[in-house]
Tab-separated table of C-alpha atoms in Angstrom:
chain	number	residue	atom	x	y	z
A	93	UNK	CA	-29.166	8.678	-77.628
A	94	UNK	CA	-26.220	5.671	-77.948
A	95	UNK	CA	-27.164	1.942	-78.295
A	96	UNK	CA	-26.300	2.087	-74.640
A	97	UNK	CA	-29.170	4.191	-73.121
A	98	UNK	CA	-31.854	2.757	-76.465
A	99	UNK	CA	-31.082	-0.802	-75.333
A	100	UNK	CA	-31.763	0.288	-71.395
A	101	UNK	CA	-34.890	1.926	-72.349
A	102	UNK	CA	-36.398	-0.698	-75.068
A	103	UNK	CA	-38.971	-2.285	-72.076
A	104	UNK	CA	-40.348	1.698	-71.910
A	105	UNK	CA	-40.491	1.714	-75.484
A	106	UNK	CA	-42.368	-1.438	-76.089
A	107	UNK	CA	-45.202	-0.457	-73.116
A	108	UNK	CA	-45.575	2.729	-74.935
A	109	UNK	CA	-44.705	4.242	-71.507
A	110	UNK	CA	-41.819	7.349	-72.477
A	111	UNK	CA	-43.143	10.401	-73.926
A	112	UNK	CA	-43.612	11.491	-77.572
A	113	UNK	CA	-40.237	13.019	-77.864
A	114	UNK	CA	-38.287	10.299	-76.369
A	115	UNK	CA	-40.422	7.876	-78.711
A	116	UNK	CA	-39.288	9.534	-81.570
A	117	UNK	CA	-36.180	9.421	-81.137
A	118	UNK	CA	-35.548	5.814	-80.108
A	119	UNK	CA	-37.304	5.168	-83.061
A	120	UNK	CA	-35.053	7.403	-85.487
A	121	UNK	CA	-32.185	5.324	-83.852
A	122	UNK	CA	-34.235	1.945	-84.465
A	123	UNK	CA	-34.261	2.844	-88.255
A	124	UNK	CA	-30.157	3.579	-88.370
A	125	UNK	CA	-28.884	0.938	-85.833
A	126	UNK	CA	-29.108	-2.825	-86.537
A	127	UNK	CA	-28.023	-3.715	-83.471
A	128	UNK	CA	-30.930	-2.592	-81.603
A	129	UNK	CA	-33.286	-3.538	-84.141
A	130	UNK	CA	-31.803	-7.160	-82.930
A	131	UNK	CA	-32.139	-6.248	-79.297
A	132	UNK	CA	-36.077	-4.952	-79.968
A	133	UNK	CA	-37.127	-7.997	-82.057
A	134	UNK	CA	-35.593	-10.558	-79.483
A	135	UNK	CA	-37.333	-8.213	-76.688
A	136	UNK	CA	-40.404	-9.033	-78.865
A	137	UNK	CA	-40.079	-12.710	-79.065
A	138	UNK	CA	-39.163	-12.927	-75.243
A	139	UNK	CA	-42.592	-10.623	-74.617
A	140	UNK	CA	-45.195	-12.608	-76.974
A	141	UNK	CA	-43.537	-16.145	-75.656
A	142	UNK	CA	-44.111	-15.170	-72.172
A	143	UNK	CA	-47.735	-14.130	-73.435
A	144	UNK	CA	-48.472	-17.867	-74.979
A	145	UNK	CA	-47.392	-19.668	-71.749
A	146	UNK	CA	-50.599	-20.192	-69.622
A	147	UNK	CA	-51.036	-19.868	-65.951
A	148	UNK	CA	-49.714	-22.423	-63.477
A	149	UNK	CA	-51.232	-22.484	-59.812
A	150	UNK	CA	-47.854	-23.419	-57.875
A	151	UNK	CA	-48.783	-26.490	-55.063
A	152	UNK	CA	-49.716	-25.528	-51.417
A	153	UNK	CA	-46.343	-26.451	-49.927
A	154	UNK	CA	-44.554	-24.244	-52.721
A	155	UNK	CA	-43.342	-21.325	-50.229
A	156	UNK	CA	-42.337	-23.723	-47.407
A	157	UNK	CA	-40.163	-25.612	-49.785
A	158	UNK	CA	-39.006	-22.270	-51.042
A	159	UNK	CA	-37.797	-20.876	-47.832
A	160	UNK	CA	-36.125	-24.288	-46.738
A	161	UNK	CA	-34.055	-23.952	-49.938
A	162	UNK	CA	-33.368	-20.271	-49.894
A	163	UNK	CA	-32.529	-20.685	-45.990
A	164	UNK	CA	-29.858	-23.396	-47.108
A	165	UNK	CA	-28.199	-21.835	-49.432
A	166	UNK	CA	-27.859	-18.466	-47.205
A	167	UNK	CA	-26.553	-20.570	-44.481
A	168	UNK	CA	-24.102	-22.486	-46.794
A	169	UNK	CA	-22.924	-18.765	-48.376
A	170	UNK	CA	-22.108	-17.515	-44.699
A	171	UNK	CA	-19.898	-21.190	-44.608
A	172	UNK	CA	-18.160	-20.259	-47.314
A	173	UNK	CA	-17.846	-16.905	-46.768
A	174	UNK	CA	-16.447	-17.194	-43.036
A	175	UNK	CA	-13.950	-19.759	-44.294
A	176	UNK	CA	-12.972	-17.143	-47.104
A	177	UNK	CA	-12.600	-14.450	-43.741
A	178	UNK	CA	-10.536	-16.107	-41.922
A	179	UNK	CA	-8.589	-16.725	-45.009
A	180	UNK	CA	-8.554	-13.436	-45.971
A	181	UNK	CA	-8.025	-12.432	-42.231
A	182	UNK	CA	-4.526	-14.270	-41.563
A	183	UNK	CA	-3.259	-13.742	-44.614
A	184	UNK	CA	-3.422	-9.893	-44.336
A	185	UNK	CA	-1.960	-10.591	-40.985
A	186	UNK	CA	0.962	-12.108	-42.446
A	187	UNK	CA	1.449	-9.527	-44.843
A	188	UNK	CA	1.223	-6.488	-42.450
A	189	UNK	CA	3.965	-8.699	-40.891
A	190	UNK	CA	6.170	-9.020	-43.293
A	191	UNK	CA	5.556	-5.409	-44.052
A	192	UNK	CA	6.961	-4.105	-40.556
A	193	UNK	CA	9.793	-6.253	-41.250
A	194	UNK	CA	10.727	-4.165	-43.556
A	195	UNK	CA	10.841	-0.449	-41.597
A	196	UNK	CA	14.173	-0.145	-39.565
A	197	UNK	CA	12.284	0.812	-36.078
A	198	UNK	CA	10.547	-2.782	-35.702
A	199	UNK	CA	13.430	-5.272	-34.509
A	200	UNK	CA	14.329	-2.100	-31.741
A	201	UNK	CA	10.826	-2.202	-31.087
A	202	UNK	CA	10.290	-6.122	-31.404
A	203	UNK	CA	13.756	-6.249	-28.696
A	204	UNK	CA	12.416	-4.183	-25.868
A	205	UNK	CA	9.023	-5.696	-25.742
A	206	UNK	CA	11.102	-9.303	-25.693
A	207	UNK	CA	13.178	-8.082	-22.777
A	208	UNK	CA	10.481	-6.561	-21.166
A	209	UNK	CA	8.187	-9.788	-21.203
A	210	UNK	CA	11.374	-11.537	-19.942
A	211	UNK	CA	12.084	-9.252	-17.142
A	212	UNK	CA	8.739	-8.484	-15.818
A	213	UNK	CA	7.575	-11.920	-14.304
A	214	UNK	CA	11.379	-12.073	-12.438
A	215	UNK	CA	10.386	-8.611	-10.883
A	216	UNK	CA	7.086	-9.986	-9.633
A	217	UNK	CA	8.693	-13.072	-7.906
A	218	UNK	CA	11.267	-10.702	-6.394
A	219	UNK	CA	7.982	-8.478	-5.240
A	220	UNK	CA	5.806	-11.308	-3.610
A	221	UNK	CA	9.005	-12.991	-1.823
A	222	UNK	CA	10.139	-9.367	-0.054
A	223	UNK	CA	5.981	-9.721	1.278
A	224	UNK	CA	5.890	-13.356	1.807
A	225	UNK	CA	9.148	-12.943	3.855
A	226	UNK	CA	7.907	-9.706	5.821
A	227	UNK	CA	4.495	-11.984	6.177
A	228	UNK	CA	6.505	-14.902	7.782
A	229	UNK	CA	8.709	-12.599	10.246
A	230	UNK	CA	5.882	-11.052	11.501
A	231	UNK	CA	4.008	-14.534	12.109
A	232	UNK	CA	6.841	-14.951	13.723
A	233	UNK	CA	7.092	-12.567	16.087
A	234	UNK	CA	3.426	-12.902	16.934
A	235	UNK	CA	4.148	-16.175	17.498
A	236	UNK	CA	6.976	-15.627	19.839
A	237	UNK	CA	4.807	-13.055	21.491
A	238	UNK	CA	2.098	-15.388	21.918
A	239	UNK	CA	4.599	-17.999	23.627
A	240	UNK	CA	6.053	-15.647	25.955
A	241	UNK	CA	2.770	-14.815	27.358
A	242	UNK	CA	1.462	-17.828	28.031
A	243	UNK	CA	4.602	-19.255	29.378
A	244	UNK	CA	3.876	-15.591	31.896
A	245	UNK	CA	0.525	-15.819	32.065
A	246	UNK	CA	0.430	-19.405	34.299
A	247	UNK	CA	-1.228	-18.690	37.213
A	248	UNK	CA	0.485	-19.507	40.651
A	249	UNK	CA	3.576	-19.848	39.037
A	250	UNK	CA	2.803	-23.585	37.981
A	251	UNK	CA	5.077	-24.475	35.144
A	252	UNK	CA	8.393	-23.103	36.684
A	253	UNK	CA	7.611	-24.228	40.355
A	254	UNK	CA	7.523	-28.041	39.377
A	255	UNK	CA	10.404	-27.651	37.024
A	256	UNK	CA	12.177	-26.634	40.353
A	257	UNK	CA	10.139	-29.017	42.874
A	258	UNK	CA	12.026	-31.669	40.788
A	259	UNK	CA	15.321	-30.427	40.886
A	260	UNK	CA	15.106	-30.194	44.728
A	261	UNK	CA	13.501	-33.499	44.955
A	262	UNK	CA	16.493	-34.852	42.452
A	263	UNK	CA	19.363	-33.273	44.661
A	264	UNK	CA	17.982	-34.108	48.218
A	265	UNK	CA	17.931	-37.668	46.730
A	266	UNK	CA	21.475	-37.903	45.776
A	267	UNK	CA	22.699	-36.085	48.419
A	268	UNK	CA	21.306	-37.852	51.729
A	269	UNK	CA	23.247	-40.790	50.362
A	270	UNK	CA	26.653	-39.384	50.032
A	271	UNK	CA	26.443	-37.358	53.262
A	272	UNK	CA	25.559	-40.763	55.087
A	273	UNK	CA	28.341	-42.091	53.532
A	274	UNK	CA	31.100	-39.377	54.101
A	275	UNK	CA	29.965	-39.611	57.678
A	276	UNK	CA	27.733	-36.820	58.756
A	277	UNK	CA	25.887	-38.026	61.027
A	278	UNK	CA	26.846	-35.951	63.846
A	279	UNK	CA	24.607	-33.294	61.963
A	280	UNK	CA	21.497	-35.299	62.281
A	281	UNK	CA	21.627	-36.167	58.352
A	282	UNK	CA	20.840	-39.619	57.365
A	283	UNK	CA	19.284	-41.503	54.499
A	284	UNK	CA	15.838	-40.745	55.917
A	285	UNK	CA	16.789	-36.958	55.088
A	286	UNK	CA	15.431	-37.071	51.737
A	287	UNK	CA	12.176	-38.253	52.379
A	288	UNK	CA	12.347	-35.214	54.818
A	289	UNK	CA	13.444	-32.654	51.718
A	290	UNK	CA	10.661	-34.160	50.074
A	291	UNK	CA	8.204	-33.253	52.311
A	292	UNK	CA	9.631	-29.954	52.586
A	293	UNK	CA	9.448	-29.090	49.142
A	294	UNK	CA	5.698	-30.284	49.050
A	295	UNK	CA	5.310	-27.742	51.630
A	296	UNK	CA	6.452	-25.110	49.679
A	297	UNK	CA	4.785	-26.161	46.830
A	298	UNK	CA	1.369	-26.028	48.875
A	299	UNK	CA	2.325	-22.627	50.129
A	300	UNK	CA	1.612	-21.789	46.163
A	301	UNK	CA	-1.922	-22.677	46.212
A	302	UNK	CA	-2.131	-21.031	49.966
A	303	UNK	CA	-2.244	-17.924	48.923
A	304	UNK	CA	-5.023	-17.962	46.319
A	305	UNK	CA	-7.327	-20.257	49.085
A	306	UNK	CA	-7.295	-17.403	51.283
A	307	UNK	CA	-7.810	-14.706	49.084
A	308	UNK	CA	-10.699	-16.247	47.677
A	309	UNK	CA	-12.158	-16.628	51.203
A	310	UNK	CA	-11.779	-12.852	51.781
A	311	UNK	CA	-12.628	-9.522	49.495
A	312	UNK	CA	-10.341	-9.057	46.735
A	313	UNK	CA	-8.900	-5.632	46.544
A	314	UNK	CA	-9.021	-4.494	42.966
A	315	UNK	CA	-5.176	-3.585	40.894
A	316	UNK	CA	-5.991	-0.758	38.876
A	317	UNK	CA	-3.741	1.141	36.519
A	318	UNK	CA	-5.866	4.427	35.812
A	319	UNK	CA	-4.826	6.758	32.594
A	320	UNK	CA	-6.465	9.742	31.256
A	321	UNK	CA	-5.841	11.874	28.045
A	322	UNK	CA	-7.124	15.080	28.316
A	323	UNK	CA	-7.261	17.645	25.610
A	324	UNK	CA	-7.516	21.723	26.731
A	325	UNK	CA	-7.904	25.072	25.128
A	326	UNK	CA	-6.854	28.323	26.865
A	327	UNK	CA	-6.253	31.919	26.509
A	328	UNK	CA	-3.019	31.982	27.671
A	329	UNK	CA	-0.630	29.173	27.670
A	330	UNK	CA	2.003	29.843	30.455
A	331	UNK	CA	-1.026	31.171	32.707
A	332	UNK	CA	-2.533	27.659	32.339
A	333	UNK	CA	0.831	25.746	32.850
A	334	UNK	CA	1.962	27.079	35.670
A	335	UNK	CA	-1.513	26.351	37.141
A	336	UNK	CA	-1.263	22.968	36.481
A	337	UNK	CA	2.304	22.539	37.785
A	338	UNK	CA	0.441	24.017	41.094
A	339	UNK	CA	-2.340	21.735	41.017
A	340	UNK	CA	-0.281	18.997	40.764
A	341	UNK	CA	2.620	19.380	43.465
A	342	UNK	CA	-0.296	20.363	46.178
A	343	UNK	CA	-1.866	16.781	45.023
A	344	UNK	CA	1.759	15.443	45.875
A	345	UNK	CA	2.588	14.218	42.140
A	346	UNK	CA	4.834	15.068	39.676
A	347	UNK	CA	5.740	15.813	36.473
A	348	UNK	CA	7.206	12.890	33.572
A	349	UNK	CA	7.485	15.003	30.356
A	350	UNK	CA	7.001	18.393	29.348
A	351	UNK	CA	6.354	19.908	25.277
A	352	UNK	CA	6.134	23.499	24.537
A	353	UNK	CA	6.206	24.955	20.615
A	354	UNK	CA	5.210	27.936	18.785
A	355	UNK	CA	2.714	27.736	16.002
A	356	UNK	CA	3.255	30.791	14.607
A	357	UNK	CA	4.762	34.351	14.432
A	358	UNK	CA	1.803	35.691	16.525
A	359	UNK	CA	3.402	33.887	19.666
A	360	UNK	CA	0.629	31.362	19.633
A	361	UNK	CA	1.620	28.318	21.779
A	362	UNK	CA	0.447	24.440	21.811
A	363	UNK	CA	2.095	22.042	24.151
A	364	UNK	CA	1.597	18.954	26.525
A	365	UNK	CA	2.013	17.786	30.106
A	366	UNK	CA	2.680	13.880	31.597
A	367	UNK	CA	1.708	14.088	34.881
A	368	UNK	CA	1.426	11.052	37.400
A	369	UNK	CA	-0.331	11.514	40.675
A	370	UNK	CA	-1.705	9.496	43.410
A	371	UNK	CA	-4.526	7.365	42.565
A	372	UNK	CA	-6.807	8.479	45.330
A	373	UNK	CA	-6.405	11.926	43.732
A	374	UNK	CA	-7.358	10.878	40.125
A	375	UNK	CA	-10.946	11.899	40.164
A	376	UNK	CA	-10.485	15.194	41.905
A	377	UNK	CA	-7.940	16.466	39.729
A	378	UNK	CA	-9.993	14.969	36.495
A	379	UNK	CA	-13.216	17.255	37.746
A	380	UNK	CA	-11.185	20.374	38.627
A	381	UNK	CA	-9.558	20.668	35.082
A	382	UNK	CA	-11.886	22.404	33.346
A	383	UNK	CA	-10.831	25.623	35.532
A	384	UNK	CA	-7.888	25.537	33.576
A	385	UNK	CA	-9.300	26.131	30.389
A	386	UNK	CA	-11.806	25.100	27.506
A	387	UNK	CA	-12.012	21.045	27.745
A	388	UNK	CA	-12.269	20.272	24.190
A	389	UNK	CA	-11.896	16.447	24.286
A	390	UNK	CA	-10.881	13.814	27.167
A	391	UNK	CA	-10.191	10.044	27.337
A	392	UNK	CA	-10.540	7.953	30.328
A	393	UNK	CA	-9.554	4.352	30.812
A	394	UNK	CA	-8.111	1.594	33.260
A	395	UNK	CA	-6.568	-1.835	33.235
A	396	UNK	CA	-7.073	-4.560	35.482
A	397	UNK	CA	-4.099	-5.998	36.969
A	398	UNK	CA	-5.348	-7.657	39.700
A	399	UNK	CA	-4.776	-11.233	38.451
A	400	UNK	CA	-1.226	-10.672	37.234
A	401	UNK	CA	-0.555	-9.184	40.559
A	402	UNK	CA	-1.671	-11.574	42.800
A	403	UNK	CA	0.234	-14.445	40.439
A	404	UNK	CA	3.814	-12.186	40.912
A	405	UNK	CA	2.773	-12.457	44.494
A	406	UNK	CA	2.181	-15.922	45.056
A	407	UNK	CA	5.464	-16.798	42.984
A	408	UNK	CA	7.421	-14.350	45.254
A	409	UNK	CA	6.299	-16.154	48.150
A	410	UNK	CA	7.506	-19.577	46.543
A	411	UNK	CA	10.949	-18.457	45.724
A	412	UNK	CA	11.531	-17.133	48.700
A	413	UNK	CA	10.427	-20.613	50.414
A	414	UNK	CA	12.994	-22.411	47.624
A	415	UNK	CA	15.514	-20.308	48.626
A	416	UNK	CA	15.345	-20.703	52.328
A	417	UNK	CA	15.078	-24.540	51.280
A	418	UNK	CA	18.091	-24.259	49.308
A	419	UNK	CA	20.124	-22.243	52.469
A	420	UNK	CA	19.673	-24.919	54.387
A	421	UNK	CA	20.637	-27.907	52.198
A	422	UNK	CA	23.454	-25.839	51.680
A	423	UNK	CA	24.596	-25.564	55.192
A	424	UNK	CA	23.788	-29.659	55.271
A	425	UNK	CA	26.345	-30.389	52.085
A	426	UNK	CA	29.560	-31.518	52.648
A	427	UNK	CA	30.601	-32.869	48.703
A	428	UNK	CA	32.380	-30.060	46.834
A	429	UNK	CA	30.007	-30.875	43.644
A	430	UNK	CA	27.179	-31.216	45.532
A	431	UNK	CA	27.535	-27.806	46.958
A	432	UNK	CA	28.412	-26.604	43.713
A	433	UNK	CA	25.071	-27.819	42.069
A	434	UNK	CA	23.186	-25.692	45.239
A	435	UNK	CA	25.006	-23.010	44.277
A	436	UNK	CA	24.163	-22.772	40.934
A	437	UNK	CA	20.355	-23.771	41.821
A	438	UNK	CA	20.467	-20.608	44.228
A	439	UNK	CA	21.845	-18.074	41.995
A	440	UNK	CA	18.967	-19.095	39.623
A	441	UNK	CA	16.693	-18.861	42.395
A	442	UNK	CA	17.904	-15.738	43.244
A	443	UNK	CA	17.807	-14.100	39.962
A	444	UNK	CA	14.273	-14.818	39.126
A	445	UNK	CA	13.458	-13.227	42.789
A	446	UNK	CA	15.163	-10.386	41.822
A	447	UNK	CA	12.914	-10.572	38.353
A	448	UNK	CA	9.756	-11.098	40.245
A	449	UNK	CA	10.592	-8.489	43.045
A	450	UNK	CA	10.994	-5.563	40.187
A	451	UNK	CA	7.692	-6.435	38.451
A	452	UNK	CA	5.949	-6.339	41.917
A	453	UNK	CA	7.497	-2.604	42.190
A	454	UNK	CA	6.651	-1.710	38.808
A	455	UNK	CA	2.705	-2.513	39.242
A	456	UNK	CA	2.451	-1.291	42.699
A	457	UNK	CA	3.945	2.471	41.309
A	458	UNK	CA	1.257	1.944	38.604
A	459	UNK	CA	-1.469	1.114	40.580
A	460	UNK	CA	-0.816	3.766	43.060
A	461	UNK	CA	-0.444	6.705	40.680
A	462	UNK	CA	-2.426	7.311	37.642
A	463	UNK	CA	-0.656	8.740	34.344
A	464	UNK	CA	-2.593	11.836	32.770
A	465	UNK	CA	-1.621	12.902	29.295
A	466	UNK	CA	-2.796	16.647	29.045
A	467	UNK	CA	-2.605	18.913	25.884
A	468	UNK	CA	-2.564	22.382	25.973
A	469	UNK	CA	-3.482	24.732	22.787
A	470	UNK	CA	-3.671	28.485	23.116
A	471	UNK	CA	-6.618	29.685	21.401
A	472	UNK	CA	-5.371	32.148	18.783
A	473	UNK	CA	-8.431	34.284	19.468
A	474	UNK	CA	-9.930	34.889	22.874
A	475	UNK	CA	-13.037	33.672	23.769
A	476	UNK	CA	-13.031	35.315	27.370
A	477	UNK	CA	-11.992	39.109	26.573
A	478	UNK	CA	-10.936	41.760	24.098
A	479	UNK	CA	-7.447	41.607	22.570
A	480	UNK	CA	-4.882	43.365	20.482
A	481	UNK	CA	-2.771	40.816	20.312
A	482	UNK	CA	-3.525	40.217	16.653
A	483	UNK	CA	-1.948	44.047	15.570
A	484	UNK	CA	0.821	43.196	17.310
A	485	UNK	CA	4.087	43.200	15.647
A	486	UNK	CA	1.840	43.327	12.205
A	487	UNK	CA	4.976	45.146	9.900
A	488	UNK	CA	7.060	42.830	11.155
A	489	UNK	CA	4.753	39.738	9.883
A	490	UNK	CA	3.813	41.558	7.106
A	491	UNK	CA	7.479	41.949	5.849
A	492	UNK	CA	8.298	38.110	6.766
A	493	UNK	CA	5.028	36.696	4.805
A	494	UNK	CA	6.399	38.517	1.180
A	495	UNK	CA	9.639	37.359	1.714
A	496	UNK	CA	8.421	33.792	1.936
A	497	UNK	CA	6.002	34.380	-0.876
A	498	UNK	CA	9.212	35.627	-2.939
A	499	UNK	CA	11.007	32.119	-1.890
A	500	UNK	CA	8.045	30.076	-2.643
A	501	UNK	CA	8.145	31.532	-6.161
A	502	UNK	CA	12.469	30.612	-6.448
A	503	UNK	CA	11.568	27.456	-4.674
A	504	UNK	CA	8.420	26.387	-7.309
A	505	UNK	CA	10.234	27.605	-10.019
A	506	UNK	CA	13.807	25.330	-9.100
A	507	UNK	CA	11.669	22.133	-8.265
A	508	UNK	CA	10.086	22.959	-11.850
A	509	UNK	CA	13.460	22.508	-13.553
A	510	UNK	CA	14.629	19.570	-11.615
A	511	UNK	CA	11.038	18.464	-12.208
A	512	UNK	CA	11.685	18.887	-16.469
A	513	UNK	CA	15.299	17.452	-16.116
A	514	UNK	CA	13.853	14.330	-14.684
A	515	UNK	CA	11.357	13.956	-17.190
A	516	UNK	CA	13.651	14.542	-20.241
A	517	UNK	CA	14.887	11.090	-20.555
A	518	UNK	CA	10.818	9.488	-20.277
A	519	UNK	CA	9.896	12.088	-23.001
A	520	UNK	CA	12.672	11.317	-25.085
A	521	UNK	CA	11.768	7.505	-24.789
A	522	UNK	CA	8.116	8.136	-25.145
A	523	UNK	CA	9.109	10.250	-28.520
A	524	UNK	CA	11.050	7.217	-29.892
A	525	UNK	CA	8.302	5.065	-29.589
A	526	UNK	CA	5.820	7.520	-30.913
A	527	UNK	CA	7.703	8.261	-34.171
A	528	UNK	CA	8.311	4.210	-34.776
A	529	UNK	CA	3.957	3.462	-33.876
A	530	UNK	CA	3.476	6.900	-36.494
A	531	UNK	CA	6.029	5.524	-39.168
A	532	UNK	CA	4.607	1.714	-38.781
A	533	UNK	CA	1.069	3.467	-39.137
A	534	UNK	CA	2.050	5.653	-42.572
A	535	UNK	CA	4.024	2.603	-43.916
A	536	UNK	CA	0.852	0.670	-43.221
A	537	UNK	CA	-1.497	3.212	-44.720
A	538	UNK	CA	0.911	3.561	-47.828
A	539	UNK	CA	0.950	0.393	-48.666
A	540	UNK	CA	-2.521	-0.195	-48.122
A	541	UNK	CA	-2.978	2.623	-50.912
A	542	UNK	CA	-0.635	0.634	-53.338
């Protein structure tokens, strides 16, 4: 043994507690080694000193005191030792900074991320002005939308009918005074004929209201505008067509639009049909489709017009009254500006008859035949009888499905090379910044080594 493992095991040696051999031979050493004779003999002291002291019973509030003390200084240690951290912590930092100083790939690096934090909230404004803009334009238009049918949806006409009450009422009144003047009355037109204008154009105005008075008194007949969408299945398209192109002239309508395609080499067909026939008609034809074919699916629905229709009504029959009025205080006028003004007022008048006089037309023809949309798929397998049809022309469709397999594979592999040519320049970019993170990393790790 050295002095080294005789000093470690001098306690063992003074409580007897090694075995014979090992007690032997610290003692051998003991005999040649002053040093550890030293060592044993203050061992000794330390022993028979501890032997002489005599027991002290410690007070009751000993371990309290104990663990308030031990408690403080562990909290004070994890003070100190979190202030050393943080120490520790940005001062590494700082050196791992100045580190990647050093490597040639960081101020590339340190550039693009720059430009990139510069660029990116410029893009963002750019994005959420394009939406906010789109947003606005289509308030906008919703708005307009919402204007236009209000300003439509008046009933009786109200808004435009006093607008042009008062421009009668204004023109009557300034021109029963020049007439009188320039000498008209031979034509039984005085100053007393604006009061009379007056009164007619309050007549016309209570024609408005006239209208809806009576029909309110009497059964109101009902505007529909009737639609259906039908969806069929047949055996055989042009057998089913022509049906329904028979069906339809015998129920005096006609046809709007007409769709025919092929869905595949077998000759399968799929196509549609806009029909429009009389109204009283609608439900017969709706019930007799089904001997056409397989009704897979069918939509039926109406709007009520009724209340836009009587209002187009009731406005017709006010500007025709404003335009008779106008006639005749045209006939009356005899000052060149005067009958200019008229003029203008019943061209106006005139126009917006003409407006009101198409609508009229256009919800009559839709209230008095109903639009059915009808589409027509031919089953690819019959569901009625026993077919060939699917052998036919088999070689031929056979031949034509591995020459498109043979493109597909010229047409995969070409998109697959303008696929890889695209991607080159993102790889090569992604590879750049790769090698500079894996060089930073081994630089790091290097000098973390060192």
């Amino acid at each position: 043994m050295n002095c080294r493992e005789v000093q470690e095991n001098l306690s063992l040696y003074l409580d007897q507690e090694m075995s014979e051999a090992e007690m032997s031979t610290v003692k051998n050493h003991l005999d040649n080694c002053l040093a550890c004779r030293e060592e044993l003999a203050s061992l000794r002291e330390t022993v028979s000193l501890l032997s002489s002291l005599e027991e002290v019973i410690p007070p009751a509030s000993f371990r309290s005191e104990l663990y308030a003390k031990l408690e403080n200084c562990v909290s004070q240690q994890r003070v100190e030792s979190g202030q050393q951290k943080k120490g520790v912590f940005w001062h590494g930092l700082l050196e791992k900074f100045s580190l990647l100083r050093r490597h040639t790939v960081f101020w590339p690096v340190a550039i693009t991320v720059i430009l990139l934090l510069i660029v990116s909230p410029a893009l963002l404004d750019g994005v959420r002005m394009a939406g906010s803009k789109s947003d606005n334009s289509l308030i906008a238009e919703d708005y307009d939308a919402g204007q236009g049918i209000m300003s439509y949806g008046l009933k009786s006409g109200e808004s435009f009918d006093i607008a042009a009450n008062q421009k009668m009422e204004n023109m009557s009144r300034s021109i029963a005074p020049k007439m009188a003047a320039d000498g008209f009355a031979d034509r039984n037109v005085s100053a007393t004929s604006a009061p009379e204008l007056m009164m007619a154009t309050e007549e016309a105005a209570k024609q408005l209201a006239a209208p809806q008075d009576e029909m309110a008194d009497k059964t109101i007949e009902r505007k529909l505008i009737k639609n259906a969408e039908i969806y069929l299945q047949v055996d055989d398209y042009d057998t089913a067509i022509n049906s329904l192109k028979e069906q339809v002239v015998s129920l005096e309508g006609y046809i709007t639009n007409e769709t025919a395609n092929a869905v595949d080499s077998k000759g399968t067909k799929r196509g549609s049909l806009q029909i429009r026939i009389p109204q009283y008609s609608f439900e017969d034809f709706l019930i007799g489709i089904k001997n056409f074919g397989k009704l897979k699916n069918s939509h039926i629905y109406s709007q009520d017009v009724t209340e836009e229709y009587i209002d187009v009504e009731s406005r017709l029959k006010t500007m025709r009254t404003k335009e008779e009025r106008l006639l005749n205080i045209l006939t009356q006028s005899g000052n060149l500006s005067d009958i200019l003004a008229v003029e203008n007022e019943l061209a106006n008048t005139r126009a917006q008859l003409e407006s009101l006089e198409g609508r009229m037309r256009y919800l009559n023809n839709q209230t008095e035949y109903s639009t059915v949309n009808i589409s027509v798929e031919q089953l690819v397998v019959s569901t009625q009888q026993v077919t060939t049809s699917g052998l036919q022309g088999v070689v031929e469709r056979a031949k034509e499905a591995f020459i498109k397999a043979i493109n597909n594979i010229f047409l995969g592999l070409g998109m697959s090379i303008v696929f890889i040519s695209a991607a080159i320049p993102y790889l090569v970019v992604a590879g750049i910044f790769a090698v500079a993170v894996w060089g930073i990393w081994r630089g790091l790790k290097l000098q973390k080594k060192e």
